[in-house]
Amino acid sequence: MFRYIGNKTKLLPYIMEAIEELAGCEGTVCDLMAGTGSVSLALRKQGYHVIASDIMTYSYHHLSVLLKLNCAPTFTSLNPIIGCNATYKNVLKYLNSLPGKEGYFFNEFSSEGTPKNGSPSRKYFTSDNAKKIDSIRDKINEWGKLSLLSDIERSVLLHSLILSVNDVANISGTYGYFLANYSKSSLEPFTIKPCEFFNYHNTDNQVIEGKAEDISKTLTCDVCYIDPPYTKRQYAANYHILETLARGDYPEAVGKSGLRDWWDQHSSFCTKTKIFDSFDSVFKMQCNTFIISYSEDGLLKLPDFESFLKKYGDVSIRKIKYKRFRSNNSPLPTSINEYLIIVRR
């Protein structure tokens, strides 16, 4: 998966240990803000029934592939178009054979493009790569409109496209802005690459797209794991290009960085004045045990957050010393305290 703000891959042993301690070896676990799905996949691997949700459309497609499949789907409706047995491998081969086109991504996000708002060209991708992205993305859109793809087949292709695009994006980590000069990886020719499928236990897991505050009241589970976006950095702004790929739309690209209008996916968990109300909504879930990932860099001071949570039950906190991701020449310390906060009604 791509580098993601707050990704919990390195903290998985601590998270899984806490979940097994509190839930046992079976039952239903909700990953309420699942992101790219590292925790959800680990839960599936351990045999839990997983409910995973996120507000981002690209997350929905990632989670669908990680949680609902053991192998690639068949794409049988594409047999007449592909001209042979439309296996996943053959579909990708067909998409990679498409000639590039000067479409939305070329104009808005490549060095030779002409942004509609009159901004200077944006160097998120080389021009050749942007043309290939346009042709592949538009073909997936076309197949979807013609009802030639099932929901899970579309998720597989978009999941594969997003991961492959990320490999050639000219960025430092997020899509908040592009690099001034093309990186070595961004100069590689773009191809849509096959993704990995996981043959772990059950495939009847549930994936939901939407705000945690709205979803929570509809869910029942044994343990709910929550990894809130506890800083001011909004995921919808930092990953706007991936969201546009996932939605298959053509939004107005605003400003020098080309952001889409992302307010429909803003998170109140990133706002100090609204975060408590958001947690109040989440705790309406039919669940007696919550595990919350938190960081010393969070908007709230830990004692204040702990005091707030005590109205919902007994609170215990486990501290984990964690190596901080830092950009070059960052003045921040090399380590950071991460916390698992356990709330039991």
Coordinates of C-alpha atoms in Angstrom, one line a residue:
M1 CA 0.0 0.0 0.0
F2 CA 1.0 3.6 -0.3
R3 CA 2.5 5.8 2.4
Y4 CA -0.5 7.0 4.4
I5 CA -0.9 9.6 7.1
G6 CA -1.2 7.7 10.5
N7 CA -0.8 4.3 8.9
K8 CA -0.8 1.7 11.7
T9 CA 1.2 -1.1 10.0
K10 CA 4.1 -0.9 12.5
L11 CA 1.7 -0.8 15.4
L12 CA -0.2 -3.9 14.3
P13 CA 1.3 -6.3 16.9
Y14 CA 0.2 -4.0 19.8
I15 CA -3.3 -3.5 18.3
M16 CA -3.9 -7.2 17.6
E17 CA -2.7 -8.2 21.0
A18 CA -5.2 -5.8 22.6
I19 CA -8.1 -6.9 20.4
E20 CA -7.4 -10.6 21.1
E21 CA -7.1 -9.9 24.8
L22 CA -10.5 -8.1 24.9
A23 CA -12.4 -10.1 22.3
G24 CA -10.9 -13.5 22.4
C25 CA -10.1 -15.3 19.1
E26 CA -13.5 -14.9 17.4
G27 CA -16.4 -12.4 17.0
T28 CA -17.1 -9.2 15.2
V29 CA -14.6 -6.3 15.2
C30 CA -15.3 -3.0 13.6
D31 CA -12.5 -0.9 12.1
L32 CA -14.4 2.3 12.0
M33 CA -11.9 4.6 10.2
A34 CA -10.1 1.9 8.2
G35 CA -8.0 4.0 5.7
T36 CA -6.0 1.7 3.5
G37 CA -7.0 -1.3 5.5
S38 CA -3.9 -2.6 7.2
V39 CA -5.8 -3.3 10.5
S40 CA -8.8 -4.7 8.7
L41 CA -6.7 -7.2 6.8
A42 CA -4.9 -8.3 10.0
L43 CA -8.3 -8.8 11.6
R44 CA -9.5 -10.9 8.7
K45 CA -6.2 -12.9 8.8
Q46 CA -6.9 -13.8 12.5
G47 CA -10.4 -15.0 11.6
Y48 CA -12.6 -12.2 12.9
H49 CA -15.7 -11.1 11.1
V50 CA -14.8 -7.5 10.1
I51 CA -16.9 -4.4 9.6
A52 CA -14.7 -1.8 8.0
S53 CA -15.7 1.8 7.1
D54 CA -14.2 5.0 5.9
I55 CA -15.4 8.3 4.5
M56 CA -13.0 8.1 1.5
T57 CA -14.2 6.5 -1.8
Y58 CA -10.7 5.1 -2.5
S59 CA -10.7 3.4 0.9
Y60 CA -14.0 1.7 0.1
H61 CA -12.4 0.1 -3.0
H62 CA -9.2 -0.9 -1.1
L63 CA -11.2 -2.4 1.7
S64 CA -13.5 -4.3 -0.6
V65 CA -10.6 -6.1 -2.3
L66 CA -8.8 -6.8 1.0
L67 CA -11.9 -8.1 2.8
K68 CA -14.2 -9.7 0.3
L69 CA -12.0 -11.7 -2.1
N70 CA -9.8 -14.8 -1.9
C71 CA -8.8 -14.5 -5.6
A72 CA -9.4 -12.4 -8.6
P73 CA -12.9 -12.2 -10.0
T74 CA -13.5 -13.5 -13.6
F75 CA -14.7 -10.4 -15.6
T76 CA -16.7 -12.7 -17.9
S77 CA -18.8 -9.8 -19.2
L78 CA -15.6 -8.4 -20.8
N79 CA -14.9 -11.5 -22.9
P80 CA -16.3 -10.0 -26.2
I81 CA -14.2 -6.8 -25.6
I82 CA -11.0 -8.4 -24.6
G83 CA -11.2 -10.9 -27.4
C84 CA -10.2 -13.8 -25.2
N85 CA -10.9 -15.2 -21.8
A86 CA -11.2 -12.0 -19.6
T87 CA -9.1 -13.1 -16.7
Y88 CA -7.8 -10.4 -14.4
K89 CA -4.4 -10.7 -16.0
N90 CA -5.8 -10.3 -19.5
V91 CA -8.0 -7.3 -18.5
L92 CA -4.9 -5.5 -17.2
K93 CA -3.0 -6.4 -20.4
Y94 CA -5.8 -4.9 -22.4
L95 CA -5.9 -1.7 -20.3
N96 CA -2.1 -1.3 -20.6
S97 CA -2.3 -1.7 -24.4
L98 CA -4.6 1.4 -24.7
P99 CA -3.0 4.4 -26.4
G100 CA -2.7 7.5 -24.1
K101 CA -5.1 10.4 -24.4
E102 CA -4.9 14.0 -23.5
G103 CA -7.7 14.1 -21.0
Y104 CA -8.5 15.4 -17.5
F105 CA -5.3 14.1 -15.8
F106 CA -3.1 15.3 -18.7
N107 CA -4.5 18.8 -18.6
E108 CA -4.8 19.3 -14.9
F109 CA -1.9 17.3 -13.4
S110 CA 1.0 17.0 -16.0
S111 CA 3.8 19.3 -17.0
E112 CA 2.5 19.8 -20.6
G113 CA -1.2 20.2 -19.5
T114 CA -3.2 23.4 -19.5
P115 CA -5.2 23.7 -16.2
K116 CA -8.7 25.0 -16.7
N117 CA -8.3 27.6 -14.0
G118 CA -5.3 29.2 -15.7
S119 CA -2.8 28.0 -13.1
P120 CA 0.7 27.0 -14.3
S121 CA 1.0 23.4 -15.3
R122 CA 1.2 20.9 -12.3
K123 CA 3.9 18.3 -12.2
Y124 CA 2.1 15.5 -10.4
F125 CA 2.8 13.1 -13.3
T126 CA 4.9 13.2 -16.5
S127 CA 2.8 14.0 -19.5
D128 CA 3.1 10.4 -21.0
N129 CA 2.0 8.9 -17.7
A130 CA -0.9 11.2 -17.3
K131 CA -2.1 10.3 -20.8
K132 CA -2.0 6.6 -19.9
I133 CA -3.8 7.2 -16.6
D134 CA -6.5 9.1 -18.6
S135 CA -7.1 6.3 -21.1
I136 CA -7.2 3.6 -18.4
R137 CA -9.4 5.5 -16.0
D138 CA -11.9 6.5 -18.8
K139 CA -12.1 2.9 -20.0
I140 CA -13.0 1.7 -16.5
N141 CA -15.6 4.4 -16.3
E142 CA -17.0 3.4 -19.7
W143 CA -17.2 -0.3 -18.7
G144 CA -19.0 0.7 -15.5
K145 CA -21.6 2.8 -17.3
L146 CA -22.2 -0.1 -19.7
S147 CA -22.8 -2.4 -16.7
L148 CA -20.0 -4.6 -17.8
L149 CA -18.4 -4.7 -14.4
S150 CA -19.8 -6.0 -11.1
D151 CA -19.2 -3.9 -8.0
I152 CA -16.3 -6.0 -6.8
E153 CA -14.8 -6.2 -10.3
R154 CA -14.8 -2.4 -10.5
S155 CA -13.3 -2.2 -7.0
V156 CA -10.5 -4.5 -8.1
L157 CA -9.6 -2.4 -11.2
L158 CA -9.8 0.9 -9.2
H159 CA -7.8 -0.6 -6.4
S160 CA -5.1 -1.7 -8.9
L161 CA -5.2 1.6 -10.7
I162 CA -4.8 3.7 -7.5
L163 CA -1.9 1.6 -6.2
S164 CA -0.2 1.8 -9.6
V165 CA -0.7 5.5 -10.0
N166 CA 0.9 6.1 -6.6
D167 CA 4.1 4.4 -7.8
V168 CA 4.7 7.1 -10.4
A169 CA 3.3 10.2 -8.6
N170 CA 5.7 13.0 -8.3
I171 CA 5.1 13.7 -4.6
S172 CA 6.9 13.5 -1.2
G173 CA 4.2 11.4 0.4
T174 CA 0.8 13.1 0.1
Y175 CA -0.9 14.8 -2.8
G176 CA -1.1 18.2 -1.1
Y177 CA 1.5 19.4 -3.6
F178 CA 3.9 18.1 -6.2
L179 CA 7.7 18.1 -6.3
A180 CA 9.5 20.8 -8.2
N181 CA 11.6 18.3 -10.1
Y182 CA 10.5 14.9 -11.2
S183 CA 11.6 12.1 -8.9
K184 CA 13.3 9.0 -10.3
S185 CA 10.2 6.8 -9.6
S186 CA 7.9 9.3 -11.3
L187 CA 9.8 9.0 -14.6
E188 CA 9.1 5.3 -14.8
P189 CA 6.5 4.4 -17.6
F190 CA 3.1 3.9 -16.1
T191 CA 1.4 0.5 -16.2
I192 CA -1.5 -0.8 -14.2
K193 CA -0.1 -3.6 -12.1
P194 CA -1.8 -6.6 -10.6
C195 CA -2.7 -6.4 -6.9
E196 CA -2.4 -9.1 -4.3
F197 CA -5.3 -11.2 -3.1
F198 CA -5.5 -12.8 0.3
N199 CA -6.9 -16.2 1.0
Y200 CA -7.8 -15.6 4.6
H201 CA -10.9 -17.3 6.1
N202 CA -14.2 -15.6 5.6
T203 CA -15.2 -13.3 2.8
D204 CA -18.5 -12.2 4.2
N205 CA -17.1 -9.1 5.8
Q206 CA -18.8 -5.8 5.5
V207 CA -17.5 -2.6 3.9
I208 CA -19.2 0.7 4.4
E209 CA -18.5 4.2 2.9
G210 CA -19.5 7.2 5.0
K211 CA -18.9 9.3 8.1
A212 CA -18.1 7.4 11.3
E213 CA -20.6 9.6 13.2
D214 CA -23.5 8.5 10.9
I215 CA -22.5 4.9 10.5
S216 CA -21.9 4.1 14.2
K217 CA -25.5 4.1 15.4
T218 CA -26.3 1.4 12.8
L219 CA -23.5 -1.1 13.9
T220 CA -23.2 -3.9 16.4
C221 CA -19.9 -5.5 17.3
D222 CA -17.8 -7.0 20.1
V223 CA -14.9 -4.6 19.8
C224 CA -14.6 -1.3 17.9
Y225 CA -11.2 -0.2 16.9
I226 CA -11.0 3.6 16.2
D227 CA -8.0 5.3 14.5
P228 CA -9.3 8.9 14.3
P229 CA -7.6 11.6 12.2
Y230 CA -6.5 13.4 15.3
T231 CA -4.5 16.3 13.7
K232 CA -5.6 19.2 11.6
R233 CA -4.5 17.4 8.3
Q234 CA -7.6 16.5 6.3
Y235 CA -7.3 13.2 4.4
A236 CA -9.7 14.5 1.7
A237 CA -7.3 17.3 0.8
N238 CA -4.1 15.4 1.1
Y239 CA -5.3 12.5 -1.2
H240 CA -7.5 14.4 -3.6
I241 CA -6.1 12.8 -6.7
L242 CA -6.7 9.3 -5.4
E243 CA -10.3 10.3 -4.6
T244 CA -10.8 11.6 -8.1
L245 CA -9.5 8.3 -9.5
A246 CA -11.9 6.4 -7.2
R247 CA -14.9 8.5 -8.1
G248 CA -14.1 8.6 -11.8
D249 CA -15.3 12.2 -12.0
Y250 CA -13.9 15.4 -13.5
P251 CA -14.0 18.0 -10.7
E252 CA -12.8 21.6 -10.9
A253 CA -9.1 21.6 -9.9
V254 CA -8.7 24.6 -7.6
G255 CA -5.6 26.7 -7.0
K256 CA -2.0 25.9 -7.8
S257 CA -2.2 22.5 -6.3
G258 CA -5.3 21.5 -8.1
L259 CA -7.4 20.4 -5.2
R260 CA -11.0 19.1 -5.7
D261 CA -13.8 20.5 -3.6
W262 CA -13.4 18.1 -0.7
W263 CA -15.7 19.7 1.9
D264 CA -18.2 16.9 1.6
Q265 CA -15.6 14.6 3.1
H266 CA -14.1 16.9 5.7
S267 CA -13.7 15.3 9.1
S268 CA -14.8 16.9 12.4
F269 CA -12.2 14.8 14.1
C270 CA -9.6 17.2 12.7
T271 CA -11.3 20.1 14.4
K272 CA -10.6 20.8 18.1
T273 CA -14.0 22.4 18.6
K274 CA -16.0 19.4 17.1
I275 CA -14.0 16.3 18.0
F276 CA -15.9 15.7 21.3
D277 CA -19.3 15.8 19.5
S278 CA -18.0 13.4 16.9
F279 CA -16.9 10.9 19.6
D280 CA -20.3 11.3 21.3
S281 CA -21.9 10.1 18.1
V282 CA -19.5 7.2 17.7
F283 CA -20.3 5.9 21.2
K284 CA -23.9 5.4 20.2
M285 CA -22.7 2.1 18.6
Q286 CA -23.9 -1.1 20.1
C287 CA -20.6 -2.1 21.5
N288 CA -19.1 -2.4 25.0
T289 CA -15.4 -2.3 24.2
F290 CA -13.6 0.4 22.3
I291 CA -9.9 0.6 21.4
I292 CA -8.7 4.1 20.3
S293 CA -5.3 4.8 18.7
Y294 CA -4.0 8.2 19.7
S295 CA -0.8 10.1 19.6
E296 CA 0.9 12.8 21.6
D297 CA 0.7 14.9 18.5
G298 CA -3.1 14.8 18.7
L299 CA -5.3 17.9 18.9
L300 CA -6.3 17.0 22.5
K301 CA -4.0 16.7 25.5
L302 CA -4.2 13.1 26.7
P303 CA -5.5 13.9 30.2
D304 CA -8.3 16.0 28.7
F305 CA -9.2 13.2 26.3
E306 CA -9.1 10.6 29.1
S307 CA -11.3 12.7 31.3
F308 CA -13.9 13.0 28.5
L309 CA -13.9 9.3 27.8
K310 CA -14.5 8.3 31.4
K311 CA -18.2 9.2 31.0
Y312 CA -18.5 6.2 28.7
G313 CA -16.9 3.6 31.0
D314 CA -13.6 2.5 32.5
V315 CA -10.6 3.9 30.7
S316 CA -7.1 2.4 30.6
I317 CA -4.1 3.6 28.5
R318 CA -1.2 1.7 27.0
K319 CA 1.8 3.8 25.9
I320 CA 3.9 2.7 22.9
K321 CA 7.2 4.3 22.0
Y322 CA 7.2 4.7 18.3
K323 CA 9.7 5.9 15.6
R324 CA 8.4 9.1 14.1
F325 CA 8.2 9.7 10.4
R326 CA 10.1 12.9 9.7
S327 CA 10.9 14.8 6.5
N328 CA 14.5 15.9 5.9
N329 CA 15.8 18.5 8.3
S330 CA 12.7 18.2 10.5
P331 CA 13.2 19.7 14.0
L332 CA 10.8 17.1 15.5
P333 CA 12.1 14.4 17.9
T334 CA 13.0 11.0 16.4
S335 CA 10.5 9.2 18.6
I336 CA 6.9 9.8 19.6
N337 CA 4.5 8.4 22.1
E338 CA 1.6 6.5 20.6
Y339 CA -1.3 5.3 22.8
L340 CA -3.9 2.6 22.8
I341 CA -6.9 3.9 24.9
I342 CA -9.3 1.2 26.0
V343 CA -12.8 2.1 27.0
R344 CA -15.0 -0.6 28.5
R345 CA -18.6 0.2 29.4

